[in-house]
């Protein structure tokens, strides 16, 4: 059962998953804030695995509406975990690099302390803690800088802007790992099949700044748009972002899973976007 099946990652999971019966539920089918509805649907379907990809992911939106952020990302996740526990389903929960404060300069390991700076990160961080209490064998897959076909994402925004502007300003002081929904979906499928539990970091390999990512996108699309560096301060946003949020691959490698590079993933994304 994929909860959040109509989102960016959900769509990729549905496309990539074969050999199993897959039920994809969107927000119209189930609102995870409604514990009773969650319980009914999980009891009726009794899935072997639930992948919880539904979340309120608008980072700036979370900052201005913390009540909604916690209701969906923490309480909603707890509702799903409780329902999974009741019927003996296994749960894989999607979490985020935003659970960290971004003050490190080397990749974050799964055991590094959570210290989120903004509301979105706090809602995900508190969800992780709650889920481990409810379902100690939950699998928490933290990822970062998600992009893919079928929804809003950074490359899509850059390409739309670059098509109509001679120059773009992009921050050059935040570093992370772009992650392609197709590669993340394949890793999630493998984690479920390997009965994974605990916290796992799942991103494409390599890292970059948003500026480097944007330049690679523009170049890959064959556009001439100039991409200029600016600081996070110059591009002030309502929610704080971690300055460094590269996630170490150690936990994923323990399951024998290797992720492709973000550069190669971007190439595939651009081909998928404009076949």
Short mmCIF file of C-alpha atoms in Angstrom, two decimals:
data_model
loop_
_atom_site.label_atom_id
_atom_site.label_comp_id
_atom_site.label_asym_id
_atom_site.label_seq_id
_atom_site.Cartn_x
_atom_site.Cartn_y
_atom_site.Cartn_z
CA UNK A 1 0.00 0.00 0.00
CA UNK A 2 1.44 3.35 -1.08
CA UNK A 3 -0.06 6.25 0.87
CA UNK A 4 0.74 9.39 -1.09
CA UNK A 5 0.48 7.48 -4.35
CA UNK A 6 -0.38 10.55 -6.42
CA UNK A 7 2.65 12.62 -5.36
CA UNK A 8 6.02 12.98 -7.08
CA UNK A 9 7.51 9.89 -5.40
CA UNK A 10 4.22 7.99 -5.26
CA UNK A 11 3.85 8.12 -9.04
CA UNK A 12 7.40 6.79 -9.51
CA UNK A 13 6.75 3.97 -7.01
CA UNK A 14 3.62 2.92 -8.90
CA UNK A 15 5.50 2.95 -12.23
CA UNK A 16 8.55 1.06 -10.93
CA UNK A 17 6.87 -1.54 -8.72
CA UNK A 18 6.19 -4.85 -10.45
CA UNK A 19 5.69 -8.43 -9.32
CA UNK A 20 3.54 -7.43 -6.32
CA UNK A 21 -0.03 -6.25 -5.99
CA UNK A 22 0.22 -2.49 -5.41
CA UNK A 23 -2.53 -0.26 -4.07
CA UNK A 24 -1.80 3.47 -4.48
CA UNK A 25 -3.87 5.87 -2.38
CA UNK A 26 -3.97 9.64 -2.86
CA UNK A 27 -5.22 12.31 -0.46
CA UNK A 28 -8.73 11.92 -1.93
CA UNK A 29 -8.74 8.25 -0.88
CA UNK A 30 -7.37 8.78 2.61
CA UNK A 31 -6.44 11.82 4.71
CA UNK A 32 -3.82 10.53 7.14
CA UNK A 33 -5.00 13.06 9.74
CA UNK A 34 -8.19 10.97 10.12
CA UNK A 35 -7.13 8.08 12.36
CA UNK A 36 -10.42 6.17 11.98
CA UNK A 37 -10.33 6.27 8.16
CA UNK A 38 -6.66 5.21 8.14
CA UNK A 39 -7.46 2.31 10.47
CA UNK A 40 -10.44 1.17 8.38
CA UNK A 41 -8.56 1.15 5.09
CA UNK A 42 -5.50 -0.62 6.51
CA UNK A 43 -7.68 -3.26 8.23
CA UNK A 44 -9.67 -3.81 5.04
CA UNK A 45 -6.63 -4.16 2.74
CA UNK A 46 -4.24 -5.72 5.29
CA UNK A 47 -1.09 -4.91 3.26
CA UNK A 48 2.22 -6.65 3.86
CA UNK A 49 3.99 -3.29 3.55
CA UNK A 50 2.83 0.31 3.76
CA UNK A 51 5.03 2.97 2.16
CA UNK A 52 4.10 6.33 3.66
CA UNK A 53 5.02 8.99 1.11
CA UNK A 54 2.20 11.40 1.98
CA UNK A 55 3.38 14.59 3.71
CA UNK A 56 3.03 18.35 3.84
CA UNK A 57 6.32 19.16 2.11
CA UNK A 58 5.98 22.90 1.42
CA UNK A 59 8.89 23.98 3.62
CA UNK A 60 7.94 27.68 3.68
CA UNK A 61 4.25 26.78 4.01
CA UNK A 62 5.08 24.72 7.12
CA UNK A 63 6.72 27.78 8.67
CA UNK A 64 3.54 29.83 8.33
CA UNK A 65 1.16 26.95 9.21
CA UNK A 66 2.86 24.83 11.89
CA UNK A 67 -0.46 23.33 13.03
CA UNK A 68 -0.98 21.75 9.61
CA UNK A 69 2.67 20.64 9.39
CA UNK A 70 2.47 18.72 12.69
CA UNK A 71 -1.04 17.41 12.04
CA UNK A 72 0.00 15.83 8.74
CA UNK A 73 3.68 15.02 9.18
CA UNK A 74 3.71 13.88 12.82
CA UNK A 75 0.16 12.96 13.88
CA UNK A 76 -0.76 11.61 10.43
CA UNK A 77 2.35 9.43 10.36
CA UNK A 78 1.56 8.17 13.87
CA UNK A 79 -1.98 7.26 12.73
CA UNK A 80 -0.55 5.14 9.90
CA UNK A 81 2.00 3.49 12.22
CA UNK A 82 -0.70 2.61 14.74
CA UNK A 83 -2.90 1.13 12.01
CA UNK A 84 0.07 -0.86 10.66
CA UNK A 85 0.83 -2.17 14.15
CA UNK A 86 -2.80 -3.26 14.66
CA UNK A 87 -2.76 -5.55 11.61
CA UNK A 88 0.92 -6.54 11.59
CA UNK A 89 1.88 -4.59 8.45
CA UNK A 90 5.44 -3.37 7.99
CA UNK A 91 5.96 0.36 7.47
CA UNK A 92 8.46 2.39 5.46
CA UNK A 93 8.29 6.11 6.26
CA UNK A 94 9.81 8.82 4.09
CA UNK A 95 11.78 11.37 6.07
CA UNK A 96 14.13 14.21 5.24
CA UNK A 97 17.60 15.72 5.45
CA UNK A 98 15.86 18.64 7.21
CA UNK A 99 15.97 16.69 10.51
CA UNK A 100 19.60 17.91 10.70
CA UNK A 101 20.81 21.47 11.41
CA UNK A 102 23.30 21.56 8.53
CA UNK A 103 26.31 22.57 10.64
CA UNK A 104 28.41 19.50 9.72
CA UNK A 105 30.91 19.54 6.86
CA UNK A 106 31.00 15.78 6.26
CA UNK A 107 28.08 13.50 5.34
CA UNK A 108 25.46 12.85 8.02
CA UNK A 109 25.28 9.29 9.35
CA UNK A 110 21.96 7.83 10.55
CA UNK A 111 23.03 8.06 14.19
CA UNK A 112 23.94 11.76 14.13
CA UNK A 113 21.67 13.74 16.48
CA UNK A 114 18.53 15.29 15.05
CA UNK A 115 18.52 19.06 15.42
CA UNK A 116 16.02 20.55 12.95
CA UNK A 117 15.98 24.30 12.38
CA UNK A 118 12.55 24.84 10.83
CA UNK A 119 8.99 23.62 11.34
CA UNK A 120 9.10 21.13 8.44
CA UNK A 121 12.25 19.49 9.86
CA UNK A 122 10.80 19.48 13.37
CA UNK A 123 7.58 17.82 12.17
CA UNK A 124 9.59 15.08 10.40
CA UNK A 125 12.01 14.68 13.30
CA UNK A 126 9.20 14.30 15.86
CA UNK A 127 7.45 11.86 13.51
CA UNK A 128 10.58 9.68 13.44
CA UNK A 129 10.71 9.56 17.24
CA UNK A 130 6.98 8.71 17.51
CA UNK A 131 7.13 6.00 14.85
CA UNK A 132 10.09 4.27 16.52
CA UNK A 133 8.04 4.21 19.76
CA UNK A 134 4.91 2.78 18.08
CA UNK A 135 6.65 0.40 15.64
CA UNK A 136 10.25 -0.31 16.72
CA UNK A 137 10.94 -2.18 13.45
CA UNK A 138 9.75 0.69 11.21
CA UNK A 139 12.04 1.57 8.30
CA UNK A 140 12.71 5.32 8.11
CA UNK A 141 14.14 6.32 4.74
CA UNK A 142 15.61 9.82 4.82
CA UNK A 143 16.13 11.47 1.46
CA UNK A 144 16.91 14.92 0.06
CA UNK A 145 16.43 17.37 -2.84
CA UNK A 146 13.82 15.22 -4.58
CA UNK A 147 13.15 15.71 -8.29
CA UNK A 148 11.21 13.79 -10.90
CA UNK A 149 8.51 13.78 -13.55
CA UNK A 150 4.89 14.60 -12.82
CA UNK A 151 5.03 17.48 -10.38
CA UNK A 152 6.79 20.55 -9.06
CA UNK A 153 10.53 20.17 -8.46
CA UNK A 154 13.72 22.22 -8.73
CA UNK A 155 14.81 21.16 -12.25
CA UNK A 156 11.29 21.75 -13.57
CA UNK A 157 11.24 25.27 -12.07
CA UNK A 158 14.74 26.09 -13.40
CA UNK A 159 13.86 24.90 -16.91
CA UNK A 160 10.65 26.94 -17.00
CA UNK A 161 12.46 30.09 -15.79
CA UNK A 162 15.48 29.53 -18.05
CA UNK A 163 13.22 29.29 -21.09
CA UNK A 164 12.09 32.88 -20.63
CA UNK A 165 14.98 34.66 -18.86
CA UNK A 166 18.54 35.49 -19.92
CA UNK A 167 19.88 35.04 -16.35
CA UNK A 168 18.91 33.30 -13.09
CA UNK A 169 20.18 33.85 -9.53
CA UNK A 170 20.64 30.64 -7.52
CA UNK A 171 22.04 30.11 -4.01
CA UNK A 172 25.57 28.81 -3.83
CA UNK A 173 26.01 28.21 -0.08
CA UNK A 174 23.71 25.22 0.51
CA UNK A 175 25.04 21.77 -0.30
CA UNK A 176 23.16 18.47 -0.61
CA UNK A 177 22.43 15.47 -2.82
CA UNK A 178 19.77 15.74 -5.53
CA UNK A 179 17.67 12.55 -5.62
CA UNK A 180 15.72 11.25 -8.61
CA UNK A 181 12.31 9.77 -7.79
CA UNK A 182 12.96 6.77 -10.08
CA UNK A 183 16.17 5.83 -8.22
CA UNK A 184 14.59 6.46 -4.82
CA UNK A 185 11.57 4.33 -5.78
CA UNK A 186 13.81 1.43 -6.87
CA UNK A 187 15.76 1.62 -3.60
CA UNK A 188 12.53 1.67 -1.55
CA UNK A 189 11.22 -1.41 -3.38
CA UNK A 190 14.47 -3.21 -2.63
CA UNK A 191 14.40 -2.15 1.04
CA UNK A 192 10.87 -3.55 1.40
CA UNK A 193 11.90 -6.82 -0.24
CA UNK A 194 14.88 -7.07 2.11
CA UNK A 195 12.67 -6.49 5.18
CA UNK A 196 14.64 -3.38 6.09
CA UNK A 197 14.21 -1.64 9.42
CA UNK A 198 15.78 1.25 11.29
CA UNK A 199 16.96 4.50 9.70
CA UNK A 200 18.40 4.40 6.18
CA UNK A 201 19.78 7.30 4.14
CA UNK A 202 18.70 7.11 0.49
CA UNK A 203 19.96 9.73 -1.97
CA UNK A 204 21.71 9.69 -5.32
CA UNK A 205 25.48 9.62 -4.90
CA UNK A 206 27.60 12.76 -5.04
CA UNK A 207 26.67 16.23 -3.87
CA UNK A 208 26.49 19.81 -5.14
CA UNK A 209 25.19 23.28 -4.35
CA UNK A 210 21.88 24.51 -5.77
CA UNK A 211 23.93 26.71 -8.12
CA UNK A 212 25.91 23.72 -9.46
CA UNK A 213 22.68 21.74 -9.81
CA UNK A 214 21.02 24.61 -11.72
CA UNK A 215 24.00 25.01 -14.07
CA UNK A 216 23.99 21.29 -14.82
CA UNK A 217 20.24 21.44 -15.55
CA UNK A 218 20.62 24.41 -17.93
CA UNK A 219 23.61 22.83 -19.67
CA UNK A 220 21.90 19.44 -19.95
CA UNK A 221 18.87 21.07 -21.58
CA UNK A 222 21.10 22.88 -24.08
CA UNK A 223 20.05 26.35 -22.88
CA UNK A 224 22.27 29.46 -22.85
CA UNK A 225 20.83 31.04 -19.68
CA UNK A 226 23.43 32.49 -17.34
CA UNK A 227 23.19 31.10 -13.79
CA UNK A 228 24.63 33.52 -11.23
CA UNK A 229 25.61 32.76 -7.62
CA UNK A 230 23.86 34.48 -4.70
CA UNK A 231 23.93 33.84 -0.95
CA UNK A 232 21.06 32.41 1.13
CA UNK A 233 20.84 35.81 2.84
CA UNK A 234 20.30 37.54 -0.50
CA UNK A 235 17.54 35.04 -1.36
CA UNK A 236 15.90 35.14 2.07
CA UNK A 237 13.06 32.62 2.48
CA UNK A 238 10.58 32.23 5.38
CA UNK A 239 12.00 28.87 6.48
CA UNK A 240 15.65 28.19 7.39
CA UNK A 241 17.44 25.60 5.24
CA UNK A 242 20.35 23.38 6.34
CA UNK A 243 23.53 24.75 4.74
CA UNK A 244 25.02 21.25 4.46
CA UNK A 245 22.76 18.21 4.37
CA UNK A 246 24.65 15.51 2.48
CA UNK A 247 23.53 12.09 3.77
CA UNK A 248 26.08 9.26 4.07
CA UNK A 249 25.37 6.09 2.08
CA UNK A 250 26.69 3.68 4.76
CA UNK A 251 23.25 2.55 5.97
CA UNK A 252 22.03 1.82 2.43
CA UNK A 253 25.20 -0.06 1.49
CA UNK A 254 24.55 -2.40 4.42
CA UNK A 255 21.57 -3.66 2.40
CA UNK A 256 23.77 -4.05 -0.68
CA UNK A 257 22.10 -1.12 -2.46
CA UNK A 258 24.18 1.36 -4.48
CA UNK A 259 22.66 4.58 -5.79
CA UNK A 260 23.63 6.07 -9.18
CA UNK A 261 25.21 9.55 -9.37
CA UNK A 262 22.94 12.60 -9.33
CA UNK A 263 24.49 13.80 -12.61
CA UNK A 264 23.51 10.60 -14.43
CA UNK A 265 20.08 10.74 -12.78
CA UNK A 266 19.60 14.29 -14.06
CA UNK A 267 20.45 13.16 -17.60
CA UNK A 268 17.77 10.46 -17.39
CA UNK A 269 15.27 12.95 -15.95
CA UNK A 270 15.86 15.38 -18.83
CA UNK A 271 15.34 12.56 -21.37
CA UNK A 272 12.17 11.45 -19.56
CA UNK A 273 10.89 15.03 -19.47
CA UNK A 274 11.49 15.63 -23.18
CA UNK A 275 11.49 12.23 -24.88
#
